[in-house]
């Protein structure tokens, strides 16, 4: 469905009130940065969902990484955002300051050189992410296996998006439509979201990441309101079948497992765990389910599920700011609270 003038279409929208959710952290960042919500009529609310992998990772996972960082002859490797996520046991940055071994890397492949240079030392990579990141970890394990690096392991918190979207639609009033994550769709293909549209009875529009592309996708999603349809507005990168090579690599190393999400609890078959035959690379992860905030007033759980706007959290802009985050949603550069704060995006969901 192509709308010639999406800005005019949205300005003149006269349909029923809509709550439309983006479920991609990069979408959240770009939507906030370019001020897209300010172009929407009051009857259309664009809300953030569980699309930030750091944000949906439960505190028990962080606590386990902290414990591993204090284990002799062990170093935890992680991306930068995960370093500052606060929990009851502290943060990885705090663990490093207290003498724990924690190193920030820019790519999982950076771990290979460390493992090669220090064969008697164990390196544990904090493997978080969605379908987009899983093929990178599969490639890392391919290389580690080829080079015989059994001192490199993963603590997995990998998740898959369809199960979380189902949860949102089955637990309370769900959104009227979804901006499907473009990066995920590159791997899975559009067919996954086409199946979800038919199953859940709501529209999906696969969106790219430019302001113009996002505006067009939101207009298409509003035009499809009430229809179990899926529109691919990112055909330059997303095909119907996705990336078979990436899918095969992930299947070779990982299998579906139950996984805990912040704000949603344990969702069956929503995670990816290492297969039993690859146990030598497994540092655990699947059994980590408990979640507790550093501050009991933190409302990250409700923000991630679209029940609250970040501005409705009592800590937002007061105790909780980018330099003093009380929850993961203010830490991550893909987090909803972070972008509501720095870009003044303050929609309030109406349930």
Coordinates of C-alpha atoms in Angstrom, one line a residue:
X1 CA 0.0 0.0 0.0
X2 CA 1.7 3.2 -1.2
X3 CA 0.4 6.5 0.1
X4 CA 1.6 9.4 -2.1
X5 CA 1.6 12.0 0.6
X6 CA 1.9 10.3 4.0
X7 CA 2.2 13.6 5.9
X8 CA -1.1 14.9 4.4
X9 CA -2.8 11.5 5.0
X10 CA -1.8 11.5 8.7
X11 CA -2.7 15.2 9.1
X12 CA -6.2 14.5 7.7
X13 CA -6.7 11.1 9.4
X14 CA -10.3 10.8 10.6
X15 CA -10.4 7.1 11.6
X16 CA -10.7 5.6 15.0
X17 CA -8.1 6.2 17.7
X18 CA -5.0 4.0 17.2
X19 CA -2.2 2.9 19.4
X20 CA 0.7 1.8 17.1
X21 CA 3.8 0.2 18.5
X22 CA 7.3 0.1 17.2
X23 CA 9.2 -3.0 18.4
X24 CA 12.7 -2.1 17.3
X25 CA 15.1 -0.1 19.4
X26 CA 16.6 1.5 16.3
X27 CA 13.2 2.6 15.3
X28 CA 12.6 4.1 18.7
X29 CA 15.9 6.0 18.4
X30 CA 15.2 7.4 14.9
X31 CA 11.5 8.1 15.6
X32 CA 12.4 10.1 18.6
X33 CA 15.4 11.9 17.0
X34 CA 13.4 13.1 13.9
X35 CA 10.4 14.2 15.9
X36 CA 7.9 11.9 14.1
X37 CA 5.4 11.8 16.9
X38 CA 4.9 15.6 16.6
X39 CA 3.5 15.0 13.0
X40 CA 0.8 12.7 14.2
X41 CA -2.8 13.7 15.1
X42 CA -3.9 13.2 18.7
X43 CA -5.9 10.2 17.6
X44 CA -2.7 8.3 16.7
X45 CA -0.3 7.3 19.4
X46 CA 3.1 5.8 18.6
X47 CA 4.4 3.9 21.5
X48 CA 7.6 1.9 22.1
X49 CA 7.7 -1.8 22.8
X50 CA 10.2 -4.5 23.8
X51 CA 12.7 -3.9 21.0
X52 CA 15.8 -3.0 23.1
X53 CA 17.7 -6.2 23.9
X54 CA 19.5 -4.6 26.8
X55 CA 16.2 -3.3 28.3
X56 CA 14.4 -6.7 28.2
X57 CA 17.2 -8.6 29.8
X58 CA 16.3 -9.5 33.4
X59 CA 18.4 -8.5 36.4
X60 CA 19.3 -12.1 37.3
X61 CA 21.3 -12.3 34.0
X62 CA 23.3 -9.2 35.1
X63 CA 23.8 -10.6 38.5
X64 CA 25.2 -13.8 37.0
X65 CA 27.6 -11.9 34.9
X66 CA 28.8 -10.0 37.9
X67 CA 29.4 -13.3 39.8
X68 CA 31.4 -14.6 36.8
X69 CA 33.5 -11.4 36.6
X70 CA 34.7 -12.2 40.2
X71 CA 35.5 -15.8 39.3
X72 CA 39.2 -16.6 39.1
X73 CA 40.7 -16.8 35.6
X74 CA 37.5 -15.5 34.0
X75 CA 36.7 -12.4 32.1
X76 CA 33.3 -11.2 31.1
X77 CA 33.0 -9.6 27.6
X78 CA 30.1 -7.3 26.8
X79 CA 28.9 -4.4 24.7
X80 CA 28.9 -0.9 26.3
X81 CA 25.2 -0.5 27.1
X82 CA 25.1 -3.6 29.2
X83 CA 27.9 -2.3 31.4
X84 CA 25.7 0.3 33.1
X85 CA 22.5 -1.6 33.6
X86 CA 21.7 -1.3 37.3
X87 CA 20.3 -4.1 39.5
X88 CA 20.2 -5.2 43.1
X89 CA 23.7 -6.6 42.9
X90 CA 25.0 -3.5 41.1
X91 CA 26.2 -3.1 37.5
X92 CA 29.0 -4.6 35.5
X93 CA 30.8 -1.2 35.5
X94 CA 30.6 -1.3 39.3
X95 CA 31.9 -4.9 39.3
X96 CA 34.9 -3.8 37.2
X97 CA 35.6 -0.9 39.6
X98 CA 35.5 -3.4 42.5
X99 CA 38.2 -5.6 40.9
X100 CA 36.1 -7.9 38.7
X101 CA 37.2 -8.8 35.2
X102 CA 34.9 -7.1 32.7
X103 CA 35.9 -5.8 29.3
X104 CA 33.9 -3.9 26.8
X105 CA 34.1 -5.0 23.1
X106 CA 32.8 -3.6 19.9
X107 CA 32.1 -6.9 18.2
X108 CA 31.8 -10.5 19.3
X109 CA 34.6 -11.3 17.0
X110 CA 37.0 -9.3 19.2
X111 CA 36.7 -12.2 21.7
X112 CA 38.6 -14.5 19.3
X113 CA 41.9 -12.7 19.6
X114 CA 41.6 -12.5 23.4
X115 CA 40.9 -16.3 23.6
X116 CA 43.8 -17.1 21.2
X117 CA 46.3 -15.0 23.2
X118 CA 45.3 -16.3 26.6
X119 CA 44.4 -20.0 26.2
X120 CA 44.4 -20.7 30.0
X121 CA 42.0 -17.9 30.7
X122 CA 38.2 -18.3 30.2
X123 CA 36.3 -15.5 28.3
X124 CA 32.5 -15.4 28.7
X125 CA 30.6 -13.3 26.2
X126 CA 27.3 -11.7 27.3
X127 CA 25.2 -12.9 24.3
X128 CA 22.2 -10.6 24.3
X129 CA 20.1 -9.7 21.3
X130 CA 17.3 -10.8 18.9
X131 CA 17.3 -12.6 15.5
X132 CA 19.5 -9.9 14.1
X133 CA 22.4 -10.6 16.5
X134 CA 22.1 -14.4 16.7
X135 CA 23.8 -15.1 13.3
X136 CA 26.8 -13.0 14.5
X137 CA 27.2 -15.3 17.6
X138 CA 26.8 -18.3 15.3
X139 CA 29.7 -17.0 13.2
X140 CA 31.7 -16.4 16.3
X141 CA 31.1 -20.0 17.4
X142 CA 32.0 -21.3 13.9
X143 CA 35.4 -19.6 14.2
X144 CA 35.9 -20.7 17.8
X145 CA 35.2 -24.3 16.9
X146 CA 37.5 -24.2 13.8
X147 CA 40.4 -22.8 16.0
X148 CA 39.7 -25.1 18.9
X149 CA 39.1 -22.3 21.4
X150 CA 37.3 -24.0 24.2
X151 CA 38.1 -21.1 26.6
X152 CA 35.5 -18.9 24.9
X153 CA 31.9 -19.4 26.0
X154 CA 28.5 -17.7 25.8
X155 CA 26.1 -16.7 28.6
X156 CA 23.0 -16.5 26.5
X157 CA 20.0 -14.1 26.7
X158 CA 19.1 -14.3 23.1
X159 CA 15.4 -13.7 22.3
X160 CA 13.0 -13.9 19.3
X161 CA 10.5 -11.2 18.5
X162 CA 7.3 -13.1 17.5
X163 CA 6.7 -14.6 20.9
X164 CA 6.9 -11.3 22.6
X165 CA 4.5 -9.7 20.1
X166 CA 2.0 -12.6 20.8
X167 CA 2.4 -11.9 24.5
X168 CA 1.5 -8.3 24.1
X169 CA -1.6 -9.1 22.1
X170 CA -2.8 -11.8 24.5
X171 CA -2.2 -10.0 27.8
X172 CA -4.4 -7.0 28.0
X173 CA -5.4 -4.5 25.3
X174 CA -2.8 -4.9 22.6
X175 CA -1.7 -2.3 20.1
X176 CA -3.8 -1.7 17.0
X177 CA -0.8 -2.4 14.8
X178 CA 2.9 -2.9 14.8
X179 CA 5.9 -1.3 13.0
X180 CA 7.7 -4.5 12.5
X181 CA 11.5 -4.4 13.1
X182 CA 13.4 -4.0 9.8
X183 CA 16.6 -5.5 11.0
X184 CA 14.9 -8.6 12.4
X185 CA 12.9 -8.9 9.1
X186 CA 16.1 -9.0 7.1
X187 CA 16.9 -12.3 8.8
X188 CA 13.5 -13.8 9.3
X189 CA 11.8 -12.5 6.1
X190 CA 8.5 -10.8 5.8
X191 CA 6.6 -14.1 6.0
X192 CA 7.0 -14.3 9.8
X193 CA 5.1 -11.0 10.3
X194 CA 2.6 -11.9 7.6
X195 CA 1.8 -15.0 9.6
X196 CA 1.5 -13.0 12.8
X197 CA -0.9 -10.5 11.2
X198 CA -3.2 -13.3 10.2
X199 CA -2.9 -15.0 13.6
X200 CA -3.4 -11.9 15.8
X201 CA -5.8 -10.0 13.5
X202 CA -3.8 -6.8 13.5
X203 CA -1.7 -5.1 10.7
X204 CA 2.1 -5.1 10.5
X205 CA 4.2 -2.8 8.4
X206 CA 7.9 -3.6 8.0
X207 CA 9.8 -0.3 8.1
X208 CA 13.3 1.0 7.3
X209 CA 15.1 3.6 9.3
X210 CA 15.0 6.9 7.4
X211 CA 12.6 9.6 8.6
X212 CA 10.8 9.5 5.3
X213 CA 10.6 5.7 5.3
X214 CA 9.3 5.7 8.9
X215 CA 6.7 8.4 8.1
X216 CA 5.5 6.4 5.1
X217 CA 5.3 3.2 7.2
X218 CA 3.2 4.8 9.9
X219 CA 0.8 6.2 7.3
X220 CA 0.5 2.7 5.8
X221 CA -0.1 1.2 9.2
X222 CA -2.8 3.7 9.9
X223 CA -4.4 2.9 6.6
X224 CA -4.4 -0.8 7.3
X225 CA -6.1 -0.4 10.7
X226 CA -8.3 -3.3 11.5
X227 CA -7.0 -5.5 8.8
X228 CA -4.9 -8.7 9.4
X229 CA -2.3 -7.6 6.7
X230 CA 1.4 -7.2 6.4
X231 CA 3.0 -4.5 4.2
X232 CA 6.8 -4.6 3.4
X233 CA 7.9 -0.9 3.2
X234 CA 11.6 -1.9 3.3
X235 CA 11.9 -4.0 0.1
X236 CA 15.5 -2.8 -0.4
X237 CA 16.6 -5.1 2.4
X238 CA 13.7 -7.4 3.3
X239 CA 12.5 -10.3 1.2
X240 CA 9.6 -12.7 1.8
X241 CA 11.9 -15.6 2.8
X242 CA 14.7 -13.6 4.6
X243 CA 18.3 -14.7 4.8
X244 CA 18.5 -18.5 4.5
X245 CA 22.2 -18.7 5.2
X246 CA 21.8 -16.8 8.5
X247 CA 18.8 -18.9 9.5
X248 CA 20.8 -22.1 8.9
X249 CA 23.7 -20.8 10.9
X250 CA 21.5 -20.0 13.9
X251 CA 19.8 -23.4 13.7
X252 CA 23.1 -25.2 13.6
X253 CA 24.1 -23.7 17.0
X254 CA 20.9 -22.7 18.8
X255 CA 17.5 -24.1 19.5
X256 CA 14.3 -22.5 20.9
X257 CA 14.0 -22.3 24.7
X258 CA 11.9 -20.6 27.3
X259 CA 13.2 -17.1 28.1
X260 CA 12.5 -14.4 30.7
X261 CA 11.7 -10.9 29.6
X262 CA 11.6 -7.8 31.8
X263 CA 8.0 -6.9 32.1
X264 CA 6.6 -10.1 30.6
X265 CA 8.0 -12.9 32.7
X266 CA 9.0 -16.3 31.2
X267 CA 7.6 -16.7 27.6
X268 CA 7.7 -20.2 26.3
X269 CA 10.0 -20.8 23.3
X270 CA 10.9 -17.2 23.0
X271 CA 14.6 -17.6 23.5
X272 CA 17.6 -19.2 21.8
X273 CA 19.9 -21.5 23.7
X274 CA 22.9 -23.4 22.6
X275 CA 22.2 -27.0 21.5
X276 CA 23.3 -29.8 23.9
X277 CA 26.0 -30.9 21.5
X278 CA 27.7 -27.5 21.8
X279 CA 27.8 -27.6 25.7
X280 CA 31.6 -26.9 25.7
X281 CA 30.7 -23.3 24.6
X282 CA 27.8 -22.9 27.1
X283 CA 28.2 -20.7 30.2
X284 CA 24.5 -21.0 30.9
X285 CA 21.8 -18.4 30.9
X286 CA 18.4 -20.1 30.2
X287 CA 17.7 -20.7 33.9
X288 CA 18.1 -17.0 34.8
X289 CA 14.6 -15.7 35.3
X290 CA 14.4 -13.4 38.3
X291 CA 14.0 -9.7 37.8
X292 CA 14.3 -6.9 40.3
X293 CA 15.0 -3.2 39.8
X294 CA 17.6 -1.2 41.5
X295 CA 14.9 1.2 42.6
X296 CA 11.4 -0.3 43.4
X297 CA 9.7 2.7 41.9
X298 CA 11.3 2.0 38.5
X299 CA 8.5 1.4 35.9
X300 CA 10.7 -0.1 33.1
X301 CA 8.5 -3.2 32.9
X302 CA 5.4 -1.2 32.1
X303 CA 7.2 1.1 29.7
X304 CA 8.6 -1.9 27.7
X305 CA 5.1 -3.3 27.3
X306 CA 3.5 0.0 26.2
X307 CA 1.4 0.3 29.4
X308 CA 3.1 3.5 30.4
X309 CA 4.9 6.4 28.8
X310 CA 8.4 7.0 30.3
X311 CA 7.1 10.4 31.5
X312 CA 4.6 8.6 33.7
X313 CA 7.3 6.9 35.7
X314 CA 7.8 8.8 39.0
X315 CA 11.5 8.6 38.6
X316 CA 11.7 9.9 35.0
X317 CA 13.7 13.2 34.8
X318 CA 14.2 13.2 38.5
X319 CA 16.1 10.4 40.1
X320 CA 16.4 8.7 36.7
X321 CA 18.4 10.5 34.0
X322 CA 21.0 9.3 31.5
X323 CA 23.9 10.0 33.9
X324 CA 22.0 8.4 36.9
X325 CA 19.9 5.7 35.4
X326 CA 17.6 3.7 37.7
X327 CA 16.5 1.2 35.0
X328 CA 17.7 -0.3 31.8
X329 CA 15.4 1.8 29.6
X330 CA 17.3 4.9 30.6
X331 CA 20.7 3.3 30.1
X332 CA 20.5 1.9 26.6
X333 CA 20.9 4.2 23.5
X334 CA 18.0 2.1 22.1
X335 CA 15.9 2.6 25.3
X336 CA 12.6 4.4 25.3
X337 CA 13.2 6.4 28.5
X338 CA 16.6 7.5 27.2
X339 CA 15.1 8.9 24.0
X340 CA 12.1 10.4 25.7
X341 CA 14.5 12.3 27.9
X342 CA 17.0 13.6 25.4
X343 CA 14.4 14.1 22.6
X344 CA 11.4 15.2 24.7
X345 CA 9.2 12.5 23.3
X346 CA 6.3 12.5 25.7
X347 CA 3.3 10.6 24.4
X348 CA 1.0 9.1 27.1
X349 CA -0.6 5.7 26.2
X350 CA -4.3 5.5 26.8
X351 CA -5.5 1.9 27.6

